[in-house]
Tab-separated table of C-alpha atoms and ligand atoms in Angstrom:
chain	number	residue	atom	x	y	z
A	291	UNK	CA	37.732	9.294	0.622
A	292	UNK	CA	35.766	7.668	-2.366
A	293	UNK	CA	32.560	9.130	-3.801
A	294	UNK	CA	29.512	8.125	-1.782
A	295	UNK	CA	26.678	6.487	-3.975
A	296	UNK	CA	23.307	7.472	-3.686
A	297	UNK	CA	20.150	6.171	-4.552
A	298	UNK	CA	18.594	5.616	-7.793
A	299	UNK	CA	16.110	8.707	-9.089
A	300	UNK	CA	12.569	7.729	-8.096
A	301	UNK	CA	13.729	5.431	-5.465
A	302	UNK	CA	14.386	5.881	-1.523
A	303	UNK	CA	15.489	5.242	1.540
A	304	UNK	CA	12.913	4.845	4.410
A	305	UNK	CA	14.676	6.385	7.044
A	306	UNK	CA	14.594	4.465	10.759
A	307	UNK	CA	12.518	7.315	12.037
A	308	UNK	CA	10.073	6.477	9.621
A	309	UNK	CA	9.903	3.267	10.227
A	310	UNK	CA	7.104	3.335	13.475
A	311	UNK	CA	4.845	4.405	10.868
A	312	UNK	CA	5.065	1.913	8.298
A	313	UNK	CA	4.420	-0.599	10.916
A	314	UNK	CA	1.634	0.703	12.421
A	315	UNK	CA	-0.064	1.352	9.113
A	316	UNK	CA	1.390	-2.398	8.656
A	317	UNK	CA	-0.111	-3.715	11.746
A	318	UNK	CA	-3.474	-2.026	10.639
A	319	UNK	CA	-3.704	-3.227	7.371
A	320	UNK	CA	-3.188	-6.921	8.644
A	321	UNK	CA	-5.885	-6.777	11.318
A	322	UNK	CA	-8.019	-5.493	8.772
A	323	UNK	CA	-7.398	-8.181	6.699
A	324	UNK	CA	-8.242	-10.637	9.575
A	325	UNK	CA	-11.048	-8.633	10.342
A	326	UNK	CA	-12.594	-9.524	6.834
A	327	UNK	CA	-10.635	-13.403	6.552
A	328	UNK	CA	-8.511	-12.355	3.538
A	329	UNK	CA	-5.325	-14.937	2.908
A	330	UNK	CA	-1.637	-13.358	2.213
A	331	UNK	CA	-0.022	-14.217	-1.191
A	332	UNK	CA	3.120	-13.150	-1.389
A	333	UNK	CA	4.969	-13.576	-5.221
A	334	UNK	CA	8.232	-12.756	-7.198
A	335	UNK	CA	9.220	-9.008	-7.837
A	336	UNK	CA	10.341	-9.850	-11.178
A	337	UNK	CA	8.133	-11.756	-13.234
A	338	UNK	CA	7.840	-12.049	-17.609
A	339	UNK	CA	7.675	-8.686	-19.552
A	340	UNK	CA	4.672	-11.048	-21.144
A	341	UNK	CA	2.777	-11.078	-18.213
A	342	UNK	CA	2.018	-7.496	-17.814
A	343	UNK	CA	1.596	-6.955	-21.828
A	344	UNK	CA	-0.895	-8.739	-21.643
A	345	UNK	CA	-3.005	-7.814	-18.285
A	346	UNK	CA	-2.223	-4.354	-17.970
A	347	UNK	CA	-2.389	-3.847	-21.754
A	348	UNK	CA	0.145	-2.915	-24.587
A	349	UNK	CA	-1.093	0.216	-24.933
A	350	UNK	CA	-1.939	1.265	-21.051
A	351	UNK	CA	0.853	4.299	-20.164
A	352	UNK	CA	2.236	1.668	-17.740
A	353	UNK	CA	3.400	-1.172	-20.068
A	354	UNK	CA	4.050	1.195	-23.345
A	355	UNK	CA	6.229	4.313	-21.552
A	356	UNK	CA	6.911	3.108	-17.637
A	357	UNK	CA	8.314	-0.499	-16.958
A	358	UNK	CA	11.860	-1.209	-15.578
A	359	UNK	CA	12.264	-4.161	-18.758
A	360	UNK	CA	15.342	-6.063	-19.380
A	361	UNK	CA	17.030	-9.162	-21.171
A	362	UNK	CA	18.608	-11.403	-18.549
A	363	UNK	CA	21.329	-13.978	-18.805
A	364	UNK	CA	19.016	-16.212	-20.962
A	365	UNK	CA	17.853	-13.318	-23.305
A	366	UNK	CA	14.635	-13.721	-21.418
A	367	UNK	CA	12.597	-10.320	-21.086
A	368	UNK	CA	11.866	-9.877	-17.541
A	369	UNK	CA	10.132	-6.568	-15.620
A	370	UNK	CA	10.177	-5.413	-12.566
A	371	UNK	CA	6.123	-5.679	-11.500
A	372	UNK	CA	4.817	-2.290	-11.490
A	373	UNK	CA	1.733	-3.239	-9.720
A	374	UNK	CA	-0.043	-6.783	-8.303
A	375	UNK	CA	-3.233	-7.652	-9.384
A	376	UNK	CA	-1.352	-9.517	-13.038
A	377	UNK	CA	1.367	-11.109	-10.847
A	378	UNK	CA	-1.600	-12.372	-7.798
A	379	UNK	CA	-3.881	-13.480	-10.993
A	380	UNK	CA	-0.578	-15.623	-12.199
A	381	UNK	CA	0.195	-16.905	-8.963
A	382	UNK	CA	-3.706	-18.058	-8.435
A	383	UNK	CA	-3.812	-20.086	-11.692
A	384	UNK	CA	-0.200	-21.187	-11.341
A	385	UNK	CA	-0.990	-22.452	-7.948
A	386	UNK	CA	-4.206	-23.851	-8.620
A	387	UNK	CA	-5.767	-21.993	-5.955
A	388	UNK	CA	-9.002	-21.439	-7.973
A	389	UNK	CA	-9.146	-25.400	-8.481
A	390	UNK	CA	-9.184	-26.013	-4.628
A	391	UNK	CA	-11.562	-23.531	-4.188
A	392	UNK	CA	-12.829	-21.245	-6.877
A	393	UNK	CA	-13.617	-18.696	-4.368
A	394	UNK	CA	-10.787	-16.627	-2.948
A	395	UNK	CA	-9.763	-13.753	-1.026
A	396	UNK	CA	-6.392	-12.488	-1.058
A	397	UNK	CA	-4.157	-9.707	-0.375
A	398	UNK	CA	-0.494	-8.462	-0.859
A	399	UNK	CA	1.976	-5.959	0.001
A	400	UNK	CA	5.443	-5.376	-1.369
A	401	UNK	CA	7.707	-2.463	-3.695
A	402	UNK	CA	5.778	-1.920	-7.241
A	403	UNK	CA	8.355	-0.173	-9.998
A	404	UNK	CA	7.007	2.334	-12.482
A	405	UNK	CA	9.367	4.558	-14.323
A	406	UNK	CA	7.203	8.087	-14.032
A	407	UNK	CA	8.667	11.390	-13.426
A	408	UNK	CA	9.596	11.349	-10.041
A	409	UNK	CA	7.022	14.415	-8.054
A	410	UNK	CA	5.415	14.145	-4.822
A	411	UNK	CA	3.319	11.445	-4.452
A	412	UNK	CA	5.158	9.215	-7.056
A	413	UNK	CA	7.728	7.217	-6.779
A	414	UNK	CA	9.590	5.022	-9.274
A	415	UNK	CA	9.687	2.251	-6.274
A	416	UNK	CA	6.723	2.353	-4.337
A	417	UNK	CA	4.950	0.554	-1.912
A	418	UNK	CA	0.948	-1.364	-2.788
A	419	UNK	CA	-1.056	-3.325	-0.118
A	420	UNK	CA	-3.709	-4.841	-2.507
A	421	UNK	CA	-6.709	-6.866	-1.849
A	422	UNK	CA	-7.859	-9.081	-4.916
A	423	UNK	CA	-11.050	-11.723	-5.042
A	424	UNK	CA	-11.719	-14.531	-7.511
A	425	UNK	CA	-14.835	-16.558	-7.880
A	426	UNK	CA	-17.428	-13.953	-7.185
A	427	UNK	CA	-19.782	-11.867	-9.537
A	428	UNK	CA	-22.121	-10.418	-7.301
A	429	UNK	CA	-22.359	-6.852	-6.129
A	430	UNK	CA	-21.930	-7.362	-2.765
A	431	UNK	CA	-18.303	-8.552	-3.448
A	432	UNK	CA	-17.536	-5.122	-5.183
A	433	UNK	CA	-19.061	-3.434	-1.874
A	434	UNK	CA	-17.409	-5.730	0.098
A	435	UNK	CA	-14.482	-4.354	-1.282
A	436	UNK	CA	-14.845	-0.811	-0.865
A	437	UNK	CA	-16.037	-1.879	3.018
A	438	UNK	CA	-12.762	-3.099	3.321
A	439	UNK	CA	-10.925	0.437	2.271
A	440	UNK	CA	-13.639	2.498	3.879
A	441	UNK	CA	-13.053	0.094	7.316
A	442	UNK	CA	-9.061	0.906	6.521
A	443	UNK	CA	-9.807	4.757	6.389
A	444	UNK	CA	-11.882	4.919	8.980
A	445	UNK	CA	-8.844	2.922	11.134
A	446	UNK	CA	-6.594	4.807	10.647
A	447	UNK	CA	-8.639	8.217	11.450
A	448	UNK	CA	-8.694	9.368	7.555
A	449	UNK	CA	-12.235	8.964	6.629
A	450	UNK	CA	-12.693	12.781	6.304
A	451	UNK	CA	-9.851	13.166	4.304
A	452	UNK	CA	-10.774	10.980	1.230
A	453	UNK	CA	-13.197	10.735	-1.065
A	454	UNK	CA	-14.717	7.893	-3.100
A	455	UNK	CA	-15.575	7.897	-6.909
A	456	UNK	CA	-17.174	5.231	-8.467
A	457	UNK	CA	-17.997	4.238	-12.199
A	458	UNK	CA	-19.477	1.612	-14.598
A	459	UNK	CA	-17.283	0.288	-17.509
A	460	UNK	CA	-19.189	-2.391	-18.323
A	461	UNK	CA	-19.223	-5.852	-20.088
A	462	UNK	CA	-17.189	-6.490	-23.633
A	463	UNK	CA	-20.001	-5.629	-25.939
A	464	UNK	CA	-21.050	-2.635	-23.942
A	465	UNK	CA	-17.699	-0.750	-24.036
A	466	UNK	CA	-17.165	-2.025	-27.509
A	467	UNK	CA	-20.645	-0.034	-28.477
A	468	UNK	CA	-19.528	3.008	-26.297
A	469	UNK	CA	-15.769	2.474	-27.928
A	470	UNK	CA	-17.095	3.051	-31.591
A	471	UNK	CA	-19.627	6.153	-30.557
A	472	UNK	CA	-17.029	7.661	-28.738
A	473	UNK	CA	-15.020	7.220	-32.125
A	474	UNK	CA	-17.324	8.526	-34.697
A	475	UNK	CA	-18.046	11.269	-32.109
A	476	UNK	CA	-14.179	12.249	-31.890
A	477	UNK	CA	-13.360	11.641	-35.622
A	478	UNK	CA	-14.294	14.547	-37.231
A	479	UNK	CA	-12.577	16.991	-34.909
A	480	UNK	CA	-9.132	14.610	-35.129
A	481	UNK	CA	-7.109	17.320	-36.764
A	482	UNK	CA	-7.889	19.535	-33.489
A	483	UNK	CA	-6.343	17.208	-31.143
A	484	UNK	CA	-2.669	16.807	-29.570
A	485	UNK	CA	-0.571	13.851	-31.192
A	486	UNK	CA	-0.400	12.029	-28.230
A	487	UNK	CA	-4.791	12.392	-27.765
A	488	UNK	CA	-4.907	11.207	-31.451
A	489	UNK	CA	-2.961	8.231	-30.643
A	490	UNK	CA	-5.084	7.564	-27.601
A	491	UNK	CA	-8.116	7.761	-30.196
A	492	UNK	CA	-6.476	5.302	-32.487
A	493	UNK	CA	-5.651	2.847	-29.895
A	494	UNK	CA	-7.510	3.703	-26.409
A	495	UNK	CA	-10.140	5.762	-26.731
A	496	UNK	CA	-11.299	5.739	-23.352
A	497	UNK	CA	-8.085	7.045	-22.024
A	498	UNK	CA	-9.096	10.136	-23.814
A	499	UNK	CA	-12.440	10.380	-21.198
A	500	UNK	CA	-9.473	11.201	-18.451
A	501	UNK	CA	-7.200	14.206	-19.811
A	502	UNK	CA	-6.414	16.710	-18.280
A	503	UNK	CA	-6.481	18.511	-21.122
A	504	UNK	CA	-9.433	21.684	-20.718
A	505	UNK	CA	-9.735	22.120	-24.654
A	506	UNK	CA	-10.189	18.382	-24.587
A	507	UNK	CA	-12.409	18.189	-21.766
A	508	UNK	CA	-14.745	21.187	-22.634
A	509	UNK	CA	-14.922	18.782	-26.179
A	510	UNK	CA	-15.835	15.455	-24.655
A	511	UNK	CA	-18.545	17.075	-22.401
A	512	UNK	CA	-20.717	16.309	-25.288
A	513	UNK	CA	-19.368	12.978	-25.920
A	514	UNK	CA	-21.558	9.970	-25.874
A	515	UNK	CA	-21.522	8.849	-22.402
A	516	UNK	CA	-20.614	5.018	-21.279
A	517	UNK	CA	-23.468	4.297	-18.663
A	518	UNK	CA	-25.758	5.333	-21.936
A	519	UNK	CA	-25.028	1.905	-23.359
A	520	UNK	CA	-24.944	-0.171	-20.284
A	521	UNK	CA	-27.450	-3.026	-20.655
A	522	UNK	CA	-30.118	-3.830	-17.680
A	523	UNK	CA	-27.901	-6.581	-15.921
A	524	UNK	CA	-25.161	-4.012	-15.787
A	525	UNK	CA	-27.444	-0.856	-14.484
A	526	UNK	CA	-28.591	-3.505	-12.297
A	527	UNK	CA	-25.472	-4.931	-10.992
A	528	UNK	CA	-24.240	-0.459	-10.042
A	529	UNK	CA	-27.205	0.251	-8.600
A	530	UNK	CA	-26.906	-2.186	-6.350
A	531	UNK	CA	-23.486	-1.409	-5.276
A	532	UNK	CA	-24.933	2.244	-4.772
A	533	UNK	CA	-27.526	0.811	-2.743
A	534	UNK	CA	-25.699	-1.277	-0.770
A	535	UNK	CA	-22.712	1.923	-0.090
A	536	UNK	CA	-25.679	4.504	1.151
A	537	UNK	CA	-26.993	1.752	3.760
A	538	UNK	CA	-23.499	1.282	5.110
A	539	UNK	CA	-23.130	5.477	5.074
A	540	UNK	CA	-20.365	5.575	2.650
A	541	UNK	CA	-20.624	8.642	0.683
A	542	UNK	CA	-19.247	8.509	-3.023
A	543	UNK	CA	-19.580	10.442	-6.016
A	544	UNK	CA	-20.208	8.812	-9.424
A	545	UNK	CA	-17.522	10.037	-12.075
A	546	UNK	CA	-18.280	9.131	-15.922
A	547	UNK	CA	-14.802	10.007	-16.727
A	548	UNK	CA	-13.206	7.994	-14.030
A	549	UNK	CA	-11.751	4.952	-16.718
A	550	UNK	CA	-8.428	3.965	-15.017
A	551	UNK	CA	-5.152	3.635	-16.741
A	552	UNK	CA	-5.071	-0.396	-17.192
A	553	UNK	CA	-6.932	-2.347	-19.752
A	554	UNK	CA	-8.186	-5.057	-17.540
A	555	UNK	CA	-11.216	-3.337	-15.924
A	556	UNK	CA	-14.630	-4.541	-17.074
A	557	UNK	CA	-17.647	-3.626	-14.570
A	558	UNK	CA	-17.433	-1.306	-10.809
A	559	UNK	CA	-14.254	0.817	-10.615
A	560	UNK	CA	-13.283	3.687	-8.396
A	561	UNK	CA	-10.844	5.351	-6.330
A	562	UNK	CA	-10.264	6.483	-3.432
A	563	UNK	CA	-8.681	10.241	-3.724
A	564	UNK	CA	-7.520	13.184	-1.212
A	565	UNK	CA	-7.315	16.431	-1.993
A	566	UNK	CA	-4.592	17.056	0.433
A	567	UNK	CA	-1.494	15.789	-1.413
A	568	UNK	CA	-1.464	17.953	-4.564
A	569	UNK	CA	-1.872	16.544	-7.955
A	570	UNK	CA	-0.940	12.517	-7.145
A	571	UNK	CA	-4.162	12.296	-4.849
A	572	UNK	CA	-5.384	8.798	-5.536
A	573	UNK	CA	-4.323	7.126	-2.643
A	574	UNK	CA	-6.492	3.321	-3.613
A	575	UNK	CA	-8.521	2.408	-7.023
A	576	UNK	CA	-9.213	-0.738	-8.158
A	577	UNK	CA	-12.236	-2.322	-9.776
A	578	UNK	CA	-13.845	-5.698	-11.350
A	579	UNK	CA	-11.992	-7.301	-14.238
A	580	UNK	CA	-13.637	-10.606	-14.948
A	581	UNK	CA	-12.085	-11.487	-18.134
A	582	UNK	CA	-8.122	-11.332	-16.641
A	583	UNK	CA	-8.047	-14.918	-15.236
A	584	UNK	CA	-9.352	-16.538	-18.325
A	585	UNK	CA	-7.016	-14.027	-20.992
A	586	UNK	CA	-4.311	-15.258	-18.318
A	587	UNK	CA	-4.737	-18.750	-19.253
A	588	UNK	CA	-6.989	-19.856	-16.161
A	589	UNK	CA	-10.631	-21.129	-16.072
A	590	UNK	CA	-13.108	-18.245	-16.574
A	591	UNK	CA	-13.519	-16.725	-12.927
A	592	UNK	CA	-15.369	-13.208	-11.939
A	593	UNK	CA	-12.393	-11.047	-10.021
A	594	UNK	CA	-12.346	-7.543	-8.402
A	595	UNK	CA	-9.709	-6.098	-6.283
A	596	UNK	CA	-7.840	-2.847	-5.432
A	597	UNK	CA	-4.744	-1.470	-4.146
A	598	UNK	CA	-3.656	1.629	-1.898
A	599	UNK	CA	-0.517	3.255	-2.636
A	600	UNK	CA	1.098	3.326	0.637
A	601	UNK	CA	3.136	6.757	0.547
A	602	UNK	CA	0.381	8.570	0.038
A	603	UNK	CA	-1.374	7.257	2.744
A	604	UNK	CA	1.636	7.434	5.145
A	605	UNK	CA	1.800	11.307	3.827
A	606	UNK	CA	-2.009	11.688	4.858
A	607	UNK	CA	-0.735	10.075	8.328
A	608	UNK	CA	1.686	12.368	9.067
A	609	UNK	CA	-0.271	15.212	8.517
A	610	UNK	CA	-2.971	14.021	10.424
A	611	UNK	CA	-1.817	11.190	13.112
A	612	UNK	CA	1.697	12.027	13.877
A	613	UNK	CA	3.040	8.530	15.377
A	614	UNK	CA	3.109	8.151	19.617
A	615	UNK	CA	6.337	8.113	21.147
A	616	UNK	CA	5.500	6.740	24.518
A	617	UNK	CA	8.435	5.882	26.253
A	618	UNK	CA	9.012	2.708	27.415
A	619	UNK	CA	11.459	-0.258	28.653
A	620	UNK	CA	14.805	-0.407	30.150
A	621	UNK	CA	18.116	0.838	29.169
A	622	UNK	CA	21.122	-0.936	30.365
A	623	UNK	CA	23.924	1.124	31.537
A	624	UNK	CA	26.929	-0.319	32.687
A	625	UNK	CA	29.191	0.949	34.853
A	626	UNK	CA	32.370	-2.065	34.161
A	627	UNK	CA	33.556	-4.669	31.964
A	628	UNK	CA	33.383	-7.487	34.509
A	629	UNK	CA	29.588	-6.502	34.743
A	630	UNK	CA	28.504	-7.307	31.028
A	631	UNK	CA	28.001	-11.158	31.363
A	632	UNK	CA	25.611	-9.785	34.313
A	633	UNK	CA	24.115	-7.294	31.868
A	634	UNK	CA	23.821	-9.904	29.338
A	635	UNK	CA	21.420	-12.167	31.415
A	636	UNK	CA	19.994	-9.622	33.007
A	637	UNK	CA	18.572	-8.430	29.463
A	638	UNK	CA	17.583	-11.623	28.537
A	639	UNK	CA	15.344	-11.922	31.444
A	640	UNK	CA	13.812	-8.758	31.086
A	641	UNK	CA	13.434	-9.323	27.127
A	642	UNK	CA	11.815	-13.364	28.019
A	643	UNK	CA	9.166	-10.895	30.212
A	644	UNK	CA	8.575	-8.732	27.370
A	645	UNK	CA	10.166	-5.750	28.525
A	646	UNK	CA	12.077	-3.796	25.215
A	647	UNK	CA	15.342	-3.579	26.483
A	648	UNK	CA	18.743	-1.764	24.850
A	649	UNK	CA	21.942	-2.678	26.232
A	650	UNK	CA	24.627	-0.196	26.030
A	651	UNK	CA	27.364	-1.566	24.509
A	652	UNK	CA	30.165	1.158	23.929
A	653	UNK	CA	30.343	1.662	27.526
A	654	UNK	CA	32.470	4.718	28.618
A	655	UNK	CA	31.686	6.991	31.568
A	656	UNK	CA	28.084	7.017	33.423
A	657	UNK	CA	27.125	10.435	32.103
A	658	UNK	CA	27.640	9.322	28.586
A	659	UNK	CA	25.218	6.304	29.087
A	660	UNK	CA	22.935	9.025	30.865
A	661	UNK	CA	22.803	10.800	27.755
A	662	UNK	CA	22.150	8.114	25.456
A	663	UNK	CA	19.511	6.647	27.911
A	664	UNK	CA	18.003	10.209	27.475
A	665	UNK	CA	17.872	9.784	23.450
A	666	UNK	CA	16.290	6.340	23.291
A	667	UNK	CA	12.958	6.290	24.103
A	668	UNK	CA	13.183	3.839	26.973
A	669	UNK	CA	11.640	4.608	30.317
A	670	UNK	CA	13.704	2.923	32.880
A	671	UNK	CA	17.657	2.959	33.306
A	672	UNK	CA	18.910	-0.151	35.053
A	673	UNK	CA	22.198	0.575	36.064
A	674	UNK	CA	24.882	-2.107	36.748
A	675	UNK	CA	28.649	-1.839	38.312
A	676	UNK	CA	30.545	-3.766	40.151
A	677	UNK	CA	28.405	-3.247	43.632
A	678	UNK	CA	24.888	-5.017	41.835
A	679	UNK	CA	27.242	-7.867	40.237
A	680	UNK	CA	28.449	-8.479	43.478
A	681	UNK	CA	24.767	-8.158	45.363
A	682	UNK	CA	23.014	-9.552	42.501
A	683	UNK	CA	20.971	-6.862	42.152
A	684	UNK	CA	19.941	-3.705	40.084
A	685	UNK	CA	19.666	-0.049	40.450
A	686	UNK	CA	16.617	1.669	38.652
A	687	UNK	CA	16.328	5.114	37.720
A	688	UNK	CA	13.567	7.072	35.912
A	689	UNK	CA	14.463	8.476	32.870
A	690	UNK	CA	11.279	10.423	32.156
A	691	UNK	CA	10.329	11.199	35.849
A	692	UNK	CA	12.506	13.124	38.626
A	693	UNK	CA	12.552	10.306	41.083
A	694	UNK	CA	15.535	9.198	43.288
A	695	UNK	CA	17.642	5.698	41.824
A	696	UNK	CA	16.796	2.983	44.030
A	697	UNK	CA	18.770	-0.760	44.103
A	698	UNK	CA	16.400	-3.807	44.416
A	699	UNK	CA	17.260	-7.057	44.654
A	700	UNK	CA	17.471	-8.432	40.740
A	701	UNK	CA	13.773	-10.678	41.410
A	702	UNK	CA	12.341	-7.347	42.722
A	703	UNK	CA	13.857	-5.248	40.574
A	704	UNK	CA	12.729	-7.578	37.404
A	705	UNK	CA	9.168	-7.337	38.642
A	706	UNK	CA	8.995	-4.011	39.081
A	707	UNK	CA	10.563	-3.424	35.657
A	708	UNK	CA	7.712	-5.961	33.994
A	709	UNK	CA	5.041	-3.923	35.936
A	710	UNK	CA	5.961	-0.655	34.819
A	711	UNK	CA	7.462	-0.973	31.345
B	297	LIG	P1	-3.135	1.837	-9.879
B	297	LIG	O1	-4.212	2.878	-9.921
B	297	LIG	O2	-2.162	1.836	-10.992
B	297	LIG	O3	-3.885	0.452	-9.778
B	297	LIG	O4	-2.340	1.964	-8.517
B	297	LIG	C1	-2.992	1.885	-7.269
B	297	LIG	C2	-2.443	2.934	-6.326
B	297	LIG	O5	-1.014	2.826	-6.248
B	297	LIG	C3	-2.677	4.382	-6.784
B	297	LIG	O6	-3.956	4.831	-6.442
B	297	LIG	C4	-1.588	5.111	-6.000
B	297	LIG	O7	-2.017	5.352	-4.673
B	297	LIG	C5	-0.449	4.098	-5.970
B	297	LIG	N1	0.564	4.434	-6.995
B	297	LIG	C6	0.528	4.151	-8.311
B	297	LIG	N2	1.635	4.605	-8.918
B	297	LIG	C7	2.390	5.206	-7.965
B	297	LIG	C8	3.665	5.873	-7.959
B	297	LIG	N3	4.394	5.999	-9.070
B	297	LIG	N4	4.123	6.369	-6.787
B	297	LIG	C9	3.401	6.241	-5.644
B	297	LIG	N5	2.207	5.620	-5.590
B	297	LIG	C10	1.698	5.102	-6.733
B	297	LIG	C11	-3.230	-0.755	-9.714
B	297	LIG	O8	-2.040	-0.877	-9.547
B	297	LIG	C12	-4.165	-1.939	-9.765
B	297	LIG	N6	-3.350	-3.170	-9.705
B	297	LIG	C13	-5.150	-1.880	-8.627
B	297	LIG	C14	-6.072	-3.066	-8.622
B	297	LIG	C15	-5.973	-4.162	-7.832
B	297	LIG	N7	-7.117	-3.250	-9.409
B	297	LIG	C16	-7.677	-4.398	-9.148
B	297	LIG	N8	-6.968	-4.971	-8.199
């Protein structure tokens, strides 16, 4: 026998058993989305290494240490997307959705490819739903926004289990101000920190604001502080979103250090984060990043979106709202060869009413149909042999309930299979 192959590090199977839950976390997400008239996009997995270097930023973690990048045929260099919003903003000025109608809302869903270490929570393939809208400035579209994941939490029964943070970046000139302070403040202590902080301070100093690092932290909790350059329009434009997130009762905490790990962000950004999945427990962030469209190539155009990493959510779910497993529909045993063309119809009836229906097709004895009636989660067994071919009719048993078989006619026996199924 040859070797089997396995999967790639990082990457998995999602097991059928698994399955139920993805699409009722599917199903949610999509009459959420309807809920709040937001337009699928769907775009290529593989897009130009360009694309991201310039979005997600040349010296973000993601682009510099984590993309799946190669040549192809045509010594092109391609990546695999490791997350949305670049690829959406491409697809919206490629389309020329924002010159039908500068004002969009959008969402996606689909495998994103980073190449972390592999822990729990984090995946090298893993799965976004994201939510991204062009054309509007205002702070009600950045609340609007986090209505949209609080409405998804709340859904799905998880509200209690995460939290939100929020925080300011602000405009160009404001972070540029904050950049420099944050740089003369860091300076003299350089020869103090870790190679890989003093590259961060050279190249992306608010990265720094993040670590993990305690020495580090204990250090910057003198630092000058971003929302202490932040201009009226742009105290303005938070405090509204504050306002507007206590009326509506969602609670949130306001985290200075909270700077996210791409370069696109300008104004509102947060997450969403659990403290019930160890240390990978952001399960959304997002934010505003006005200037992507126009560095992208389109016409200027405000944007703000976010995206939920949906493993960790589907962890959350399992700990918290294991999936139903109501029985229901019919299960087709039958009991001879001449009976399947019987069967066969008989399933596509009860299928054109709606009713699930499995047809057993390795035959064998009665009690080995029993048995795998018993495993599937059907409620009914409709039982066929040579007697209901030759009546036209079936023979219903309960699988779930200890109630005699009885034979109907096939009309009666169809309706009472639709009626109880
Ligand atoms: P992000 O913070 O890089 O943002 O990812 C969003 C979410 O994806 C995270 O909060 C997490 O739940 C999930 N995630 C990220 N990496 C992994 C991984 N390796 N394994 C499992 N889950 C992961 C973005 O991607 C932005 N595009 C969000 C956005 C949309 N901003 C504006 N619009």
């Amino acid at each position: 026998m040859s070797q089997a192959l396995q999967t790639i590090r990082g990457m998995v199977d999602i097991p059928p058993e698994q399955t139920p839950l993805w699409q009722q976390l599917e199903q949610t997400l999509r009459l959420i989305c309807q809920q709040f008239t937001l337009q699928e996009i769907r775009f290529p997995i593989v897009e130009k290494t360009e694309l991201f270097a310039r979005s997600v930023g040349e010296t973000s973690d993601i682009v510099g240490k984590e993309m799946y990048t190669f040549a192809d045929r045509n010594d092109d260099s391609l990546s695999l997307r490791p997350e949305g919003t670049a690829s959406c903003v491409r697809a919206a000025i490629q389309l020329g959705l924002l010159h039908h109608s500068p004002i969009q809302r959008l969402w996606y869903q689909g495998p994103m490819f980073r190449h972390e270490r592999p822990q729990r929570g984090r995946q090298r393939q893993f799965h976004q739903f994201g939510v991204e809208y062009f054309g509007m400035h205002t702070p009600q579209a950045d609340t609007e926004l986090l209505l949209i994941s609080h409405q998804l939490w709340k859904q799905l029964g998880l509200d209690q289990h995460i939290r939100l943070e929020i925080n300011f970046l602000g405009n160009t000139d404001e972070r540029a101000a904050h950049r420099q302070a944050l740089v003369d403040f860091l300076q003299p202590h350089r020869a103090s920190l870790s190679e890989e902080a003093q590259q961060r301070l050279d190249r992306n100093p608010l990265r720094l604001l993040d670590s993990k690092d305690p020495e580090l932290q204990a250090l910057l909790s003198g630092a000058p502080q971003l929302t202490d350059f932040l201009g009226t329009d742009s105290l303005a434009h938070f405090n509204t979103i504050q306002q507007h997130l206590n009326q509506c009762g969602v609670q949130f905490t306001v985290n200075p250090s909270l700077v996210r790990g791409l370069d696109y962000y300008t104004g509102c950004v947060f997450e969403w984060i659990t403290d019930e999945l160890g240390a990978q427990g952001a399960v959304a962030a997002g934010g505003r990043y006005d200037g992507l469209v126009a560095t992208l190539g389109g016409r200027d155009s405000a944007a703000a979106g976010f995206a939920v990493g949906l493993e960790r959510v589907l962890e959350l779910l399992n700990q918290h709202q294991p999936v139903s497993t109501a029985h229901s529909g019919a299960y087709m045993i039958v009991l001879d060869d001449s009976a399947y063309d019987y069967a066969f119809e008989v399933s596509r009836q009860l299928r054109a009413r709606g009713v699930t229906t499995t047809l057993d097709t390795q035959g064998g004895s009665s009690k080995s149909q029993f048995k795998r009636a018993d495993k599937s989660l059907a409620k009914h067994a409709v039982i066929i042999g040579q007697d209901e071919l030759n009546q036209q009719s079936l023979t219903l048993k309960s699988l779930r309930e200890a109630q005699d078989q009885t034979t109907l006619a096939l009309a009666d026996a169809l309706d009472t299979l639709t009626g109880d199924c």
